[in-house]
Short mmCIF file of N, CA and C in Angstrom, two decimals:
data_model
loop_
_atom_site.label_atom_id
_atom_site.label_comp_id
_atom_site.label_asym_id
_atom_site.label_seq_id
_atom_site.Cartn_x
_atom_site.Cartn_y
_atom_site.Cartn_z
N VAL A 1 107.15 47.24 124.02
CA VAL A 1 107.26 48.22 122.89
C VAL A 1 106.88 49.56 123.45
N ARG A 2 107.79 50.54 123.12
CA ARG A 2 107.56 51.88 123.54
C ARG A 2 106.50 52.57 122.61
N THR A 3 105.82 53.46 123.21
CA THR A 3 104.90 54.27 122.39
C THR A 3 105.66 55.27 121.68
N ALA A 4 104.98 55.88 120.66
CA ALA A 4 105.61 56.89 119.88
C ALA A 4 105.90 58.12 120.74
N ARG A 5 104.98 58.32 121.68
CA ARG A 5 105.29 59.55 122.69
C ARG A 5 106.54 59.28 123.39
N GLU A 6 106.65 58.07 123.97
CA GLU A 6 107.81 57.71 124.78
C GLU A 6 109.13 57.87 123.89
N ALA A 7 108.99 57.44 122.66
CA ALA A 7 110.17 57.62 121.75
C ALA A 7 110.60 59.01 121.43
N VAL A 8 109.59 59.88 121.24
CA VAL A 8 109.89 61.20 121.03
C VAL A 8 110.40 61.89 122.30
N THR A 9 109.82 61.65 123.43
CA THR A 9 110.20 62.30 124.64
C THR A 9 111.66 61.82 124.93
N GLY A 10 111.99 60.61 124.70
CA GLY A 10 113.48 60.12 124.91
C GLY A 10 114.36 60.83 123.93
N MET A 11 114.00 61.01 122.73
CA MET A 11 114.77 61.73 121.74
C MET A 11 115.04 63.18 122.15
N LEU A 12 113.96 63.83 122.66
CA LEU A 12 114.14 65.25 123.00
C LEU A 12 115.05 65.40 124.28
N GLU A 13 115.16 64.41 125.03
CA GLU A 13 116.11 64.45 126.20
C GLU A 13 117.49 64.19 126.00
N THR A 14 117.85 63.82 124.74
CA THR A 14 119.21 63.58 124.47
C THR A 14 120.03 64.90 124.41
N THR A 15 121.31 64.87 124.63
CA THR A 15 122.19 65.94 124.57
C THR A 15 122.04 66.73 123.29
N HIS A 16 122.01 65.97 122.19
CA HIS A 16 121.89 66.64 120.81
C HIS A 16 120.70 67.59 120.77
N TRP A 17 119.58 67.05 121.19
CA TRP A 17 118.32 67.82 121.09
C TRP A 17 118.19 68.84 122.07
N GLN A 18 118.76 68.66 123.26
CA GLN A 18 118.79 69.76 124.29
C GLN A 18 119.71 70.89 123.82
N ARG A 19 120.79 70.61 123.18
CA ARG A 19 121.58 71.68 122.58
C ARG A 19 120.81 72.45 121.47
N HIS A 20 120.15 71.70 120.59
CA HIS A 20 119.35 72.24 119.49
C HIS A 20 118.18 73.11 120.06
N LEU A 21 117.58 72.67 121.07
CA LEU A 21 116.52 73.46 121.68
C LEU A 21 116.94 74.69 122.27
N GLY A 22 118.16 74.65 122.89
CA GLY A 22 118.79 75.78 123.42
C GLY A 22 119.21 76.85 122.38
N GLN A 23 119.69 76.32 121.25
CA GLN A 23 120.03 77.24 120.10
C GLN A 23 118.69 77.83 119.59
N TRP A 24 117.60 77.08 119.46
CA TRP A 24 116.36 77.60 119.03
C TRP A 24 115.79 78.72 119.93
N ARG A 25 115.98 78.58 121.27
CA ARG A 25 115.52 79.55 122.24
C ARG A 25 116.42 80.79 122.03
N ASP A 26 117.70 80.60 121.82
CA ASP A 26 118.51 81.80 121.50
C ASP A 26 118.07 82.51 120.30
N PHE A 27 117.85 81.82 119.27
CA PHE A 27 117.32 82.41 118.03
C PHE A 27 116.09 83.21 118.22
N LEU A 28 115.17 82.56 118.93
CA LEU A 28 113.90 83.28 119.11
C LEU A 28 113.99 84.48 119.99
N ARG A 29 114.97 84.54 120.90
CA ARG A 29 115.24 85.68 121.77
C ARG A 29 115.82 86.76 120.87
N THR A 30 116.68 86.50 119.90
CA THR A 30 117.31 87.38 119.01
C THR A 30 116.27 88.04 118.07
N VAL A 31 115.47 87.15 117.54
CA VAL A 31 114.33 87.64 116.72
C VAL A 31 113.48 88.62 117.42
N ASP A 32 113.12 88.32 118.66
CA ASP A 32 112.30 89.24 119.47
C ASP A 32 113.05 90.51 119.63
N GLU A 33 114.32 90.55 119.87
CA GLU A 33 115.15 91.83 120.09
C GLU A 33 115.10 92.60 118.81
N HIS A 34 115.32 91.90 117.60
CA HIS A 34 115.30 92.61 116.37
C HIS A 34 113.91 93.22 116.04
N ALA A 35 112.89 92.57 116.43
CA ALA A 35 111.51 92.99 116.13
C ALA A 35 111.18 94.26 116.91
N THR A 36 111.71 94.40 118.06
CA THR A 36 111.48 95.65 118.88
C THR A 36 112.52 96.73 118.73
N ASP A 37 113.50 96.44 117.88
CA ASP A 37 114.57 97.46 117.61
C ASP A 37 114.17 98.37 116.39
N SER A 38 113.90 99.60 116.73
CA SER A 38 113.27 100.47 115.61
C SER A 38 114.22 100.69 114.61
N ASP A 39 115.52 100.75 114.87
CA ASP A 39 116.51 100.85 113.71
C ASP A 39 116.40 99.68 112.77
N HIS A 40 116.36 98.54 113.41
CA HIS A 40 116.31 97.27 112.64
C HIS A 40 115.04 97.21 111.79
N SER A 41 113.94 97.74 112.43
CA SER A 41 112.60 97.69 111.87
C SER A 41 112.63 98.66 110.59
N ARG A 42 113.25 99.80 110.80
CA ARG A 42 113.24 100.87 109.72
C ARG A 42 114.10 100.23 108.59
N ALA A 43 115.21 99.58 108.92
CA ALA A 43 116.09 98.92 107.88
C ALA A 43 115.35 97.84 107.16
N ALA A 44 114.56 97.07 107.86
CA ALA A 44 113.73 96.04 107.16
C ALA A 44 112.73 96.63 106.19
N VAL A 45 112.09 97.70 106.64
CA VAL A 45 111.10 98.33 105.61
C VAL A 45 111.91 98.96 104.48
N ALA A 46 113.03 99.64 104.80
CA ALA A 46 113.79 100.28 103.71
C ALA A 46 114.32 99.30 102.68
N ALA A 47 114.72 98.18 103.19
CA ALA A 47 115.32 97.02 102.30
C ALA A 47 114.10 96.46 101.42
N ALA A 48 113.01 96.27 102.08
CA ALA A 48 111.82 95.78 101.37
C ALA A 48 111.32 96.82 100.23
N LEU A 49 111.42 98.05 100.64
CA LEU A 49 111.03 99.17 99.65
C LEU A 49 112.03 99.24 98.53
N GLU A 50 113.25 99.08 98.79
CA GLU A 50 114.27 99.14 97.77
C GLU A 50 114.01 97.98 96.79
N ARG A 51 113.72 96.75 97.26
CA ARG A 51 113.40 95.61 96.44
C ARG A 51 112.15 95.90 95.49
N VAL A 52 111.15 96.61 96.13
CA VAL A 52 110.01 96.94 95.37
C VAL A 52 110.37 97.97 94.18
N ARG A 53 111.09 98.91 94.55
CA ARG A 53 111.50 99.97 93.59
C ARG A 53 112.30 99.27 92.46
N GLU A 54 113.22 98.52 92.76
CA GLU A 54 114.05 97.73 91.73
C GLU A 54 113.18 96.88 90.89
N ALA A 55 112.34 96.15 91.54
CA ALA A 55 111.46 95.25 90.70
C ALA A 55 110.44 96.05 89.87
N LEU A 56 110.02 97.14 90.29
CA LEU A 56 109.15 98.05 89.52
C LEU A 56 109.88 98.58 88.32
N LYS A 57 111.10 99.11 88.55
CA LYS A 57 111.90 99.62 87.46
C LYS A 57 112.00 98.56 86.38
N THR A 58 112.37 97.31 86.76
CA THR A 58 112.60 96.30 85.83
C THR A 58 111.22 95.83 85.09
N ALA A 59 110.09 95.86 85.94
CA ALA A 59 108.83 95.56 85.29
C ALA A 59 108.39 96.63 84.28
N LEU A 60 108.65 97.80 84.63
CA LEU A 60 108.23 98.91 83.66
C LEU A 60 109.10 98.90 82.39
N ALA A 61 110.33 98.53 82.54
CA ALA A 61 111.26 98.57 81.37
C ALA A 61 111.06 97.35 80.61
N ALA A 62 111.03 96.18 81.20
CA ALA A 62 110.82 94.88 80.45
C ALA A 62 109.37 94.60 80.02
N ASP A 63 108.44 95.01 80.79
CA ASP A 63 107.04 94.84 80.52
C ASP A 63 106.71 93.37 80.15
N GLU A 64 107.26 92.41 80.87
CA GLU A 64 107.01 91.03 80.65
C GLU A 64 106.54 90.37 81.90
N ASP A 65 105.78 89.27 81.73
CA ASP A 65 105.13 88.60 82.91
C ASP A 65 106.14 88.22 84.10
N HIS A 66 107.32 87.77 83.75
CA HIS A 66 108.19 87.42 84.87
C HIS A 66 108.58 88.70 85.68
N ALA A 67 108.81 89.73 85.16
CA ALA A 67 109.22 90.90 85.79
C ALA A 67 108.00 91.53 86.62
N TRP A 68 106.85 91.49 86.04
CA TRP A 68 105.67 91.81 86.86
C TRP A 68 105.43 90.95 87.96
N HIS A 69 105.63 89.74 87.81
CA HIS A 69 105.52 88.59 88.95
C HIS A 69 106.48 89.00 90.07
N ARG A 70 107.76 89.33 89.70
CA ARG A 70 108.73 89.64 90.77
C ARG A 70 108.26 90.93 91.45
N PHE A 71 107.77 91.87 90.73
CA PHE A 71 107.20 93.16 91.49
C PHE A 71 106.05 92.73 92.39
N ARG A 72 105.16 91.90 91.95
CA ARG A 72 104.06 91.41 92.76
C ARG A 72 104.56 90.80 94.05
N ILE A 73 105.58 89.95 94.00
CA ILE A 73 106.08 89.20 95.17
C ILE A 73 106.83 90.25 96.08
N SER A 74 107.48 91.29 95.53
CA SER A 74 108.14 92.23 96.30
C SER A 74 107.19 93.18 97.04
N VAL A 75 105.99 93.44 96.47
CA VAL A 75 104.89 94.19 97.08
C VAL A 75 104.35 93.42 98.20
N LYS A 76 104.17 92.15 98.09
CA LYS A 76 103.74 91.19 99.10
C LYS A 76 104.63 91.29 100.27
N GLU A 77 105.91 91.15 100.06
CA GLU A 77 106.93 91.30 101.16
C GLU A 77 106.83 92.56 101.84
N LEU A 78 106.77 93.70 101.11
CA LEU A 78 106.80 95.07 101.77
C LEU A 78 105.44 95.18 102.62
N ARG A 79 104.38 94.74 102.14
CA ARG A 79 103.09 94.77 102.92
C ARG A 79 103.29 94.00 104.21
N TYR A 80 103.81 92.78 104.12
CA TYR A 80 103.85 91.91 105.30
C TYR A 80 104.87 92.54 106.32
N VAL A 81 106.03 93.07 105.86
CA VAL A 81 106.91 93.68 106.74
C VAL A 81 106.39 94.89 107.43
N THR A 82 105.79 95.77 106.57
CA THR A 82 105.18 97.08 107.10
C THR A 82 104.05 96.74 108.02
N ASP A 83 103.25 95.88 107.65
CA ASP A 83 102.04 95.50 108.46
C ASP A 83 102.42 94.93 109.77
N ALA A 84 103.46 94.02 109.77
CA ALA A 84 103.99 93.39 111.05
C ALA A 84 104.55 94.41 111.93
N LEU A 85 105.10 95.46 111.43
CA LEU A 85 105.68 96.56 112.31
C LEU A 85 104.70 97.55 112.69
N GLY A 86 103.62 97.63 112.01
CA GLY A 86 102.60 98.63 112.37
C GLY A 86 103.03 99.98 112.00
N ASP A 87 103.92 100.14 111.04
CA ASP A 87 104.53 101.47 110.68
C ASP A 87 103.67 102.45 109.90
N ASP A 88 102.93 101.93 108.89
CA ASP A 88 102.44 102.88 107.94
C ASP A 88 101.11 102.23 107.32
N ASP A 89 99.94 102.69 107.90
CA ASP A 89 98.66 102.13 107.51
C ASP A 89 98.44 102.45 106.05
N ASP A 90 98.78 103.67 105.55
CA ASP A 90 98.49 104.05 104.21
C ASP A 90 99.27 103.27 103.22
N LEU A 91 100.53 102.89 103.60
CA LEU A 91 101.41 101.97 102.70
C LEU A 91 100.88 100.61 102.73
N VAL A 92 100.35 100.15 103.76
CA VAL A 92 99.75 98.78 103.84
C VAL A 92 98.45 98.70 102.96
N LYS A 93 97.74 99.86 103.03
CA LYS A 93 96.47 99.90 102.23
C LYS A 93 96.79 99.95 100.70
N THR A 94 97.81 100.61 100.35
CA THR A 94 98.22 100.75 98.97
C THR A 94 98.74 99.30 98.52
N CYS A 95 99.62 98.76 99.37
CA CYS A 95 100.11 97.36 99.02
C CYS A 95 98.99 96.41 98.87
N LYS A 96 97.89 96.47 99.69
CA LYS A 96 96.75 95.64 99.50
C LYS A 96 96.06 95.76 98.19
N LYS A 97 95.86 97.07 97.79
CA LYS A 97 95.25 97.29 96.42
C LYS A 97 96.13 96.77 95.41
N LEU A 98 97.47 97.02 95.47
CA LEU A 98 98.36 96.46 94.45
C LEU A 98 98.30 94.89 94.39
N GLN A 99 98.32 94.35 95.66
CA GLN A 99 98.28 92.85 95.64
C GLN A 99 96.94 92.32 94.95
N THR A 100 95.88 93.06 95.25
CA THR A 100 94.59 92.60 94.52
C THR A 100 94.69 92.67 93.09
N LEU A 101 95.14 93.85 92.50
CA LEU A 101 95.33 94.03 91.11
C LEU A 101 96.31 93.02 90.47
N LEU A 102 97.47 92.93 91.15
CA LEU A 102 98.55 91.98 90.66
C LEU A 102 98.13 90.60 90.78
N GLY A 103 97.29 90.24 91.82
CA GLY A 103 96.81 88.87 91.93
C GLY A 103 95.88 88.65 90.81
N ASP A 104 94.99 89.49 90.51
CA ASP A 104 94.01 89.31 89.39
C ASP A 104 94.80 89.30 88.10
N TRP A 105 95.86 90.14 87.88
CA TRP A 105 96.60 90.02 86.66
C TRP A 105 97.36 88.66 86.64
N HIS A 106 97.81 88.12 87.74
CA HIS A 106 98.52 86.84 87.66
C HIS A 106 97.53 85.71 87.29
N ASP A 107 96.30 85.88 87.80
CA ASP A 107 95.26 84.87 87.46
C ASP A 107 95.10 84.84 85.90
N THR A 108 95.11 85.94 85.20
CA THR A 108 95.04 85.96 83.79
C THR A 108 96.21 85.29 83.14
N VAL A 109 97.39 85.48 83.62
CA VAL A 109 98.56 84.92 83.11
C VAL A 109 98.46 83.28 83.13
N VAL A 110 97.97 82.84 84.39
CA VAL A 110 97.80 81.37 84.52
C VAL A 110 96.68 80.88 83.57
N GLN A 111 95.56 81.66 83.42
CA GLN A 111 94.49 81.35 82.56
C GLN A 111 94.99 81.16 81.11
N LEU A 112 95.84 82.12 80.68
CA LEU A 112 96.35 82.09 79.25
C LEU A 112 97.18 80.85 79.10
N ASN A 113 98.07 80.57 80.13
CA ASN A 113 98.96 79.36 80.05
C ASN A 113 98.03 78.10 79.93
N LEU A 114 97.02 78.01 80.75
CA LEU A 114 96.21 76.86 80.74
C LEU A 114 95.42 76.80 79.40
N LEU A 115 95.01 77.88 78.93
CA LEU A 115 94.30 77.91 77.61
C LEU A 115 95.26 77.45 76.47
N ASP A 116 96.48 77.81 76.53
CA ASP A 116 97.41 77.31 75.50
C ASP A 116 97.62 75.79 75.58
N GLU A 117 97.42 75.14 76.74
CA GLU A 117 97.57 73.76 76.85
C GLU A 117 96.33 72.96 76.31
N LEU A 118 95.25 73.59 76.14
CA LEU A 118 93.99 72.99 75.66
C LEU A 118 94.13 72.78 74.17
N PRO A 119 93.46 71.69 73.67
CA PRO A 119 93.41 71.50 72.25
C PRO A 119 92.58 72.69 71.65
N GLY A 120 92.98 72.95 70.37
CA GLY A 120 92.33 74.15 69.73
C GLY A 120 90.90 73.93 69.58
N ALA A 121 90.11 75.03 69.77
CA ALA A 121 88.73 74.96 69.70
C ALA A 121 88.24 76.29 69.01
N PRO A 122 87.08 76.35 68.36
CA PRO A 122 86.62 77.68 67.80
C PRO A 122 86.66 78.81 68.77
N VAL A 123 86.31 78.51 69.98
CA VAL A 123 86.23 79.53 71.06
C VAL A 123 87.59 79.98 71.58
N HIS A 124 88.66 79.19 71.28
CA HIS A 124 89.96 79.45 71.92
C HIS A 124 90.47 80.86 71.62
N ASP A 125 90.49 81.34 70.42
CA ASP A 125 90.94 82.74 70.10
C ASP A 125 90.15 83.73 70.84
N ARG A 126 88.84 83.55 70.91
CA ARG A 126 87.99 84.53 71.60
C ARG A 126 88.31 84.67 72.98
N LEU A 127 88.42 83.47 73.68
CA LEU A 127 88.84 83.44 75.07
C LEU A 127 90.16 84.04 75.28
N ALA A 128 91.12 83.74 74.42
CA ALA A 128 92.42 84.35 74.55
C ALA A 128 92.39 85.85 74.48
N ASP A 129 91.53 86.35 73.57
CA ASP A 129 91.40 87.86 73.41
C ASP A 129 90.77 88.42 74.63
N ILE A 130 89.80 87.81 75.23
CA ILE A 130 89.12 88.36 76.44
C ILE A 130 90.05 88.40 77.57
N ILE A 131 90.73 87.19 77.77
CA ILE A 131 91.68 87.17 78.92
C ILE A 131 92.86 88.10 78.72
N THR A 132 93.39 88.21 77.54
CA THR A 132 94.47 89.23 77.31
C THR A 132 94.00 90.61 77.57
N GLY A 133 92.81 90.97 77.24
CA GLY A 133 92.30 92.27 77.48
C GLY A 133 92.15 92.62 78.93
N ARG A 134 91.73 91.49 79.75
CA ARG A 134 91.69 91.68 81.23
C ARG A 134 93.05 91.83 81.76
N LYS A 135 93.98 91.04 81.23
CA LYS A 135 95.42 91.13 81.69
C LYS A 135 95.93 92.47 81.44
N SER A 136 95.75 93.08 80.31
CA SER A 136 96.25 94.48 80.01
C SER A 136 95.47 95.42 80.98
N ASP A 137 94.19 95.24 81.20
CA ASP A 137 93.47 96.18 82.04
C ASP A 137 94.04 96.20 83.48
N PHE A 138 94.29 95.02 84.06
CA PHE A 138 94.91 94.96 85.41
C PHE A 138 96.25 95.64 85.46
N LEU A 139 97.08 95.49 84.47
CA LEU A 139 98.36 96.21 84.41
C LEU A 139 98.17 97.74 84.25
N SER A 140 97.23 98.08 83.46
CA SER A 140 96.94 99.52 83.26
C SER A 140 96.50 100.08 84.63
N ARG A 141 95.60 99.42 85.27
CA ARG A 141 95.10 99.90 86.53
C ARG A 141 96.17 99.94 87.64
N THR A 142 97.15 98.93 87.55
CA THR A 142 98.27 98.94 88.47
C THR A 142 99.16 100.14 88.20
N ARG A 143 99.47 100.51 86.93
CA ARG A 143 100.22 101.66 86.64
C ARG A 143 99.58 102.90 87.10
N LYS A 144 98.32 103.04 86.93
CA LYS A 144 97.62 104.20 87.37
C LYS A 144 97.70 104.41 88.81
N LEU A 145 97.62 103.31 89.57
CA LEU A 145 97.73 103.45 90.98
C LEU A 145 99.17 103.90 91.48
N LEU A 146 100.16 103.54 90.72
CA LEU A 146 101.56 103.89 90.96
C LEU A 146 101.95 105.29 90.58
N ILE A 147 101.24 105.84 89.56
CA ILE A 147 101.53 107.14 89.10
C ILE A 147 101.48 108.24 90.18
N GLY A 148 102.45 108.99 90.49
CA GLY A 148 102.49 110.04 91.43
C GLY A 148 102.53 109.51 92.80
N HIS A 149 102.66 108.29 93.08
CA HIS A 149 102.70 107.62 94.46
C HIS A 149 104.17 107.75 94.92
N PRO A 150 104.42 108.60 95.75
CA PRO A 150 105.81 108.83 96.23
C PRO A 150 106.54 107.62 96.80
N VAL A 151 105.82 106.77 97.42
CA VAL A 151 106.48 105.52 97.99
C VAL A 151 106.93 104.57 97.02
N PHE A 152 106.23 104.47 95.93
CA PHE A 152 106.59 103.55 94.91
C PHE A 152 107.35 104.17 93.67
N ASP A 153 107.95 105.29 93.93
CA ASP A 153 108.81 106.01 92.90
C ASP A 153 109.88 105.01 92.58
N PRO A 154 109.87 104.59 91.24
CA PRO A 154 110.97 103.69 90.89
C PRO A 154 112.32 104.26 90.90
N GLU A 155 112.42 105.58 90.96
CA GLU A 155 113.79 106.33 90.96
C GLU A 155 114.26 106.27 92.44
N GLY A 156 113.48 105.93 93.36
CA GLY A 156 113.83 105.95 94.77
C GLY A 156 114.09 107.32 95.29
N SER A 157 113.52 108.35 94.78
CA SER A 157 113.77 109.72 95.23
C SER A 157 112.89 110.01 96.38
N ALA A 158 111.83 109.29 96.57
CA ALA A 158 110.90 109.54 97.74
C ALA A 158 111.38 108.90 98.89
N GLU A 159 111.11 109.58 100.09
CA GLU A 159 111.39 108.83 101.29
C GLU A 159 110.05 108.23 101.86
N SER A 160 110.23 107.21 102.54
CA SER A 160 109.07 106.44 103.11
C SER A 160 108.91 106.93 104.54
#
């Protein structure tokens, strides 16, 4: 009986897996080239920023949980892309602040959903009011952080 290690080693030595590993090495080499290409890096940040601006426009117009959640996810993407490229420490810091506020906001959305699933209790309405107030506060603080911030201009008129 062959051991699991021998079975895996035998599988990796097949033509199929050797070809697949070669393709994987080619992919990794391409990724490395793109990561060091400043034009590609700028394009990645610009694309992430455009997604943030579009998501923000939608969130501000619709003012509903799903739209704010999409904005939250786009901010996370922008932060990770910008942070990985080491391009803009101020933008990364602002994204971190937004992620904290929007993460706290999202927690209140989840809390309200969980509260709705519980059987009614005398304290239910009071808890819903408290959580709804916190939810509104987090979005208000998010909006204040965005006001006058050129990078997050939903009209896209600012350059990053």
